[in-house]
Coordinates of C-alpha atoms in Angstrom, one line a residue:
M1151 CA -42.3 65.8 -12.7
S1152 CA -41.9 62.2 -11.7
D1153 CA -41.3 59.6 -14.6
P1154 CA -44.7 58.2 -15.6
T1155 CA -43.2 55.3 -17.5
A1156 CA -44.4 52.5 -14.9
L1157 CA -47.9 54.0 -14.7
V1158 CA -48.3 54.3 -18.6
L1159 CA -46.9 50.9 -19.3
T1160 CA -49.2 49.3 -16.7
I1161 CA -52.1 50.9 -18.4
S1162 CA -50.9 49.9 -21.8
F1163 CA -50.5 46.1 -20.8
A1164 CA -54.0 46.2 -19.3
A1165 CA -55.5 48.1 -22.3
A1166 CA -53.9 45.4 -24.6
M1167 CA -55.4 42.5 -22.6
G1168 CA -58.8 44.3 -22.3
I1169 CA -59.0 45.0 -26.0
F1170 CA -58.5 41.3 -26.7
I1171 CA -60.9 40.1 -24.0
L1172 CA -63.6 42.6 -25.3
G1173 CA -63.1 41.7 -28.8
A1174 CA -63.1 38.0 -28.1
G1175 CA -66.3 38.3 -26.0
V1176 CA -68.1 40.3 -28.8
R1177 CA -67.0 37.6 -31.3
F1178 CA -68.1 34.8 -29.0
L1179 CA -71.6 36.3 -28.5
G1180 CA -71.9 36.9 -32.2
N1181 CA -71.1 33.4 -33.0
R1182 CA -73.6 32.1 -30.4
R1183 CA -76.3 34.2 -31.9
N1184 CA -75.5 33.1 -35.5
A1185 CA -75.5 29.5 -34.3
T1186 CA -78.9 30.0 -32.6
E1187 CA -80.3 31.6 -35.6
H1188 CA -79.0 28.8 -37.9
E1189 CA -80.5 26.0 -35.7
Q1190 CA -83.9 27.8 -35.5
S1191 CA -83.8 28.1 -39.5
A1192 CA -82.9 24.5 -39.7
D1193 CA -85.6 23.4 -37.2
A1194 CA -88.1 25.4 -39.4
E1195 CA -87.0 23.6 -42.6
L1196 CA -87.1 20.2 -40.9
A1197 CA -90.8 20.8 -39.8
D1198 CA -91.8 21.2 -43.5
S1199 CA -89.6 18.4 -45.0
P1200 CA -89.5 14.7 -44.6
Y1201 CA -85.8 14.6 -45.1
Q1202 CA -83.0 14.9 -42.4
P1203 CA -80.0 17.0 -43.5
P1204 CA -76.8 15.0 -43.2
G1205 CA -74.7 17.7 -41.4
T1206 CA -75.1 20.2 -38.5
F1207 CA -73.7 23.7 -38.0
D1208 CA -70.0 23.5 -36.9
N1209 CA -69.3 26.6 -34.7
S1210 CA -65.6 25.6 -34.5
A1211 CA -64.9 25.7 -38.2
P1212 CA -61.9 27.7 -39.1
L1213 CA -62.5 31.4 -39.7
P1214 CA -61.6 32.7 -43.3
S1215 CA -58.0 33.7 -43.6
R1216 CA -55.6 35.2 -46.1
G1217 CA -52.9 32.5 -46.1
I1218 CA -52.3 32.7 -42.3
V1219 CA -53.2 29.4 -40.4
I1220 CA -55.8 30.0 -37.9
G1221 CA -58.0 26.7 -38.0
I1222 CA -55.5 24.9 -35.7
Y1223 CA -56.2 27.1 -32.7
N1224 CA -58.6 26.2 -29.9
R1225 CA -59.5 27.1 -26.3
V1226 CA -56.0 25.7 -25.0
D1227 CA -54.4 28.6 -26.9
L1228 CA -56.2 31.0 -24.6
L1229 CA -54.0 29.6 -21.9
G1230 CA -51.0 30.1 -24.0
I1231 CA -51.8 33.6 -24.8
A1232 CA -52.4 34.3 -21.0
L1233 CA -49.0 32.5 -20.2
I1234 CA -47.0 34.7 -22.6
Y1235 CA -48.8 37.8 -21.5
L1236 CA -48.1 37.1 -17.8
I1237 CA -44.4 36.4 -18.5
F1238 CA -43.7 39.6 -20.4
S1239 CA -45.9 41.9 -18.3
G1240 CA -44.6 40.3 -15.1
L1241 CA -41.0 40.9 -16.1
I1242 CA -41.4 44.4 -17.3
M1243 CA -43.6 45.5 -14.3
G1244 CA -41.2 43.9 -12.0
S1245 CA -38.2 45.7 -13.3
L1246 CA -40.2 49.1 -13.4
Y1247 CA -41.4 48.8 -9.9
S1248 CA -38.3 47.4 -8.5
P1249 CA -36.9 49.7 -5.8
Q1250 CA -33.4 48.8 -6.9
Q1251 CA -34.1 50.1 -10.5
T1252 CA -30.9 51.9 -11.8
D1253 CA -29.1 52.8 -15.0
V1254 CA -26.4 50.0 -14.4
V1255 CA -24.9 48.7 -17.5
P1256 CA -25.9 45.0 -17.8
S1257 CA -23.3 42.3 -17.6
S1258 CA -22.7 39.7 -20.3
S1259 CA -24.4 37.2 -18.1
G1260 CA -27.4 39.2 -17.8
L1261 CA -27.5 39.7 -21.6
I1262 CA -27.0 35.9 -22.2
A1263 CA -30.0 35.3 -19.7
S1264 CA -32.1 37.8 -21.7
I1265 CA -31.1 36.1 -25.0
G1266 CA -32.1 32.7 -23.3
L1267 CA -35.4 34.1 -22.2
Q1268 CA -36.2 35.1 -25.8
F1269 CA -35.6 31.6 -27.1
M1270 CA -37.6 30.1 -24.2
L1271 CA -40.7 32.3 -25.2
A1272 CA -40.2 31.2 -28.7
G1273 CA -40.1 27.5 -27.6
I1274 CA -43.2 27.9 -25.7
A1275 CA -44.9 29.3 -28.9
L1276 CA -43.6 26.3 -30.9
V1277 CA -44.5 23.7 -28.2
M1278 CA -48.2 25.1 -28.2
V1279 CA -48.5 24.1 -31.8
F1280 CA -46.0 21.3 -32.4
Q1281 CA -48.5 18.5 -32.2
R1282 CA -50.9 20.1 -34.5
I1283 CA -48.9 21.4 -37.5
R1284 CA -45.3 21.5 -38.8
P1285 CA -43.6 24.9 -38.4
A1286 CA -43.0 25.4 -42.1
A1287 CA -46.8 25.1 -42.8
W1288 CA -47.7 27.1 -39.6
L1289 CA -45.5 30.1 -40.2
G1290 CA -45.7 30.0 -44.1
L1291 CA -41.9 29.4 -44.4
R1292 CA -42.3 27.9 -47.9
W1293 CA -43.5 31.1 -49.4
P1294 CA -42.6 31.0 -53.1
Q1295 CA -42.2 34.7 -53.3
W1296 CA -39.7 35.0 -50.5
P1297 CA -37.2 37.0 -52.6
W1298 CA -39.7 39.9 -52.2
V1299 CA -38.4 40.3 -48.7
F1300 CA -35.2 42.1 -50.1
L1301 CA -37.6 44.8 -51.5
I1302 CA -40.2 44.7 -48.7
A1303 CA -37.8 45.0 -45.8
P1304 CA -35.9 48.1 -46.8
C1305 CA -38.8 49.9 -48.1
T1306 CA -40.7 49.4 -44.9
V1307 CA -37.8 50.5 -42.9
I1308 CA -37.6 53.7 -44.9
A1309 CA -41.3 54.2 -44.4
M1310 CA -41.0 53.7 -40.7
W1311 CA -38.1 56.2 -40.6
S1312 CA -40.4 58.7 -42.2
I1313 CA -43.0 58.3 -39.6
F1314 CA -40.5 58.5 -36.9
L1315 CA -39.2 61.8 -38.4
V1316 CA -42.8 63.1 -38.4
L1317 CA -43.1 62.3 -34.8
Q1318 CA -39.7 63.9 -34.1
H1319 CA -40.6 67.2 -35.9
S1320 CA -44.1 67.2 -34.5
G1321 CA -42.9 67.8 -30.9
Y1322 CA -43.3 64.2 -29.7
M1323 CA -39.8 64.1 -28.3
R1324 CA -40.0 67.4 -26.5
W1325 CA -43.4 66.4 -25.0
I1326 CA -41.8 63.1 -23.8
E1327 CA -38.9 65.0 -22.2
S1328 CA -41.3 67.5 -20.6
L1329 CA -42.8 64.5 -18.8
G1330 CA -39.4 63.5 -17.2
V1331 CA -38.9 60.5 -19.2
K1332 CA -35.5 59.5 -20.5
T1333 CA -35.5 59.7 -24.3
V1334 CA -32.8 57.0 -25.0
Q1335 CA -33.8 53.4 -24.8
D1336 CA -31.3 51.3 -22.5
S1337 CA -30.3 49.1 -25.5
V1338 CA -29.3 52.1 -27.6
K1339 CA -27.6 53.7 -24.6
I1340 CA -25.4 50.7 -24.4
L1341 CA -24.5 50.8 -28.0
Q1342 CA -23.5 54.4 -27.6
T1343 CA -21.6 54.3 -24.4
S1344 CA -20.2 50.7 -23.6
N1345 CA -16.6 50.0 -24.2
D1346 CA -16.9 46.3 -23.6
H1347 CA -16.6 44.4 -26.9
L1348 CA -18.4 41.3 -25.5
I1349 CA -21.4 43.3 -24.4
L1350 CA -21.6 45.1 -27.6
G1351 CA -21.4 41.8 -29.6
L1352 CA -24.0 40.2 -27.4
M1353 CA -26.3 43.4 -27.8
A1354 CA -25.9 43.4 -31.7
F1355 CA -26.5 39.5 -31.8
A1356 CA -29.7 40.0 -29.6
A1357 CA -30.9 42.9 -31.6
V1358 CA -30.1 41.7 -35.2
I1359 CA -30.7 37.9 -34.9
V1360 CA -32.4 36.9 -31.7
A1361 CA -35.2 39.5 -31.6
P1362 CA -36.3 39.3 -35.3
I1363 CA -36.6 35.6 -35.0
C1364 CA -37.9 34.9 -31.6
E1365 CA -40.2 38.0 -31.1
E1366 CA -41.7 37.4 -34.6
I1367 CA -42.4 33.6 -33.8
V1368 CA -44.1 34.9 -30.5
F1369 CA -46.0 37.9 -31.5
R1370 CA -46.8 37.4 -35.2
G1371 CA -46.3 33.7 -35.4
Y1372 CA -48.4 32.7 -32.5
L1373 CA -50.2 35.5 -30.7
Y1374 CA -51.5 37.2 -33.8
P1375 CA -53.2 34.3 -35.4
A1376 CA -54.4 32.8 -32.1
S1377 CA -56.0 36.1 -31.2
K1378 CA -57.3 36.6 -34.6
K1379 CA -59.1 33.2 -34.3
F1380 CA -60.9 34.4 -31.2
A1381 CA -61.2 38.1 -31.8
G1382 CA -60.9 38.9 -35.4
P1383 CA -58.0 40.4 -37.4
W1384 CA -58.4 44.2 -36.4
V1385 CA -58.5 43.3 -32.5
A1386 CA -55.7 40.8 -33.1
A1387 CA -53.4 43.4 -34.8
I1388 CA -54.1 46.1 -32.1
F1389 CA -53.7 43.7 -29.2
T1390 CA -50.5 42.3 -30.4
A1391 CA -49.0 45.7 -31.5
L1392 CA -49.8 47.2 -28.2
F1393 CA -48.4 44.2 -26.3
F1394 CA -45.4 44.2 -28.4
A1395 CA -44.6 47.9 -27.7
S1396 CA -45.4 47.5 -24.0
A1397 CA -43.2 44.5 -23.7
H1398 CA -40.0 46.6 -24.7
G1399 CA -40.5 48.5 -21.5
S1400 CA -39.8 52.0 -22.9
L1401 CA -42.2 54.9 -22.7
V1402 CA -40.4 56.9 -25.4
A1403 CA -40.6 53.9 -27.8
L1404 CA -44.2 52.9 -26.9
L1405 CA -46.0 54.9 -29.8
P1406 CA -43.3 54.1 -32.4
L1407 CA -43.2 50.4 -31.6
F1408 CA -47.0 50.2 -31.6
I1409 CA -47.0 51.6 -35.1
F1410 CA -44.2 49.1 -36.1
G1411 CA -46.2 46.2 -34.5
L1412 CA -49.1 47.1 -36.7
V1413 CA -46.9 47.1 -39.9
L1414 CA -45.3 43.8 -39.0
A1415 CA -48.8 42.3 -38.5
Y1416 CA -49.9 43.9 -41.8
A1417 CA -46.9 42.5 -43.6
Y1418 CA -47.6 39.0 -42.2
E1419 CA -51.3 39.2 -43.1
K1420 CA -50.6 40.2 -46.7
T1421 CA -47.9 37.8 -47.3
G1422 CA -48.9 34.8 -45.2
S1423 CA -45.3 34.2 -44.4
L1424 CA -43.3 35.0 -41.2
W1425 CA -40.3 35.7 -43.5
A1426 CA -41.7 39.1 -44.2
P1427 CA -42.0 40.5 -40.6
I1428 CA -38.7 38.6 -39.7
A1429 CA -36.9 40.4 -42.6
I1430 CA -38.3 43.8 -41.7
H1431 CA -37.5 43.4 -38.0
L1432 CA -34.0 42.3 -38.9
C1433 CA -33.5 45.2 -41.3
F1434 CA -34.9 47.8 -38.9
N1435 CA -32.8 46.6 -35.9
G1436 CA -29.7 46.0 -38.1
A1437 CA -29.8 49.5 -39.6
T1438 CA -30.1 51.0 -36.0
V1439 CA -27.2 49.0 -34.6
A1440 CA -25.2 49.7 -37.7
M1441 CA -25.9 53.6 -37.4
Q1442 CA -25.0 53.6 -33.7
L1443 CA -21.7 51.6 -34.1
A1444 CA -20.7 53.6 -37.2
A1445 CA -21.4 56.8 -35.4
R1446 CA -19.0 55.7 -32.5
A1447 CA -16.3 54.5 -34.8
L1448 CA -16.1 57.5 -37.1
D1449 CA -17.1 60.0 -34.2
L1450 CA -20.0 61.2 -36.1
P1451 CA -22.8 63.3 -34.5
L1452 CA -25.9 61.3 -34.2
D1453 CA -29.2 62.2 -32.4
P1454 CA -29.1 60.2 -29.2
S1455 CA -32.7 59.4 -29.3
L1456 CA -32.3 57.3 -32.6

């Protein structure tokens, strides 16, 4: 059976954007209807009253939020969402459909370029809101309860590992293998097999430092509240989680990363601070890198799919 990775990821990218567009459309029509009903009610009251109300209905007022800033977002951010979506989906689809696609170990310059791209995408998100709000207020970086991350992060990682074990024992990996899909992500394979210390160092830096910061700024810091403004929290969580999973370009990791994306959005929603998802992401990636490197150094048996 031919590898269906490219087809499935194409569908998942399209599904993510379709969910957002549908959710935003439904919300827009609902707001239009509510505005019309409000105006009709106001007109009826004016007909019976000699007084003029001082204010009018403001359909652009910020939606209710649990500590996450969404009132700053406007229609310009639809372009921001589209831009980030096109960059990620274009890069992943380009690599998957490339006729030169091989399992070649990346060079150090390639890894540096990948790290630079992560910072560029985070920079795009920062530029989109820079003139509207300071980053500390935007991302909730002055969270008074920040020490809780030292409990939240490891507990969440343990919970995620439990979910992955359930998937493993439910036959998920065997089913993936039956589709002809490689069960080891490229980044994990590099950690398991590369003997180049520079490449290993860059991989560890990208996984433990760059990805938790840059990906959280992009996916939870910008995309989640912006899409929440236009489509509501549930649609925003599903859209960003599916987009986040698809953007990693791995079919075997698609479902686990979708679940992980939902967990990260939930942590951000509940705390109102990006420190929580950053800490969880850092702890999760750091534990994965540490296990792979420790297994190599000590010659320990380790499931290659981890």
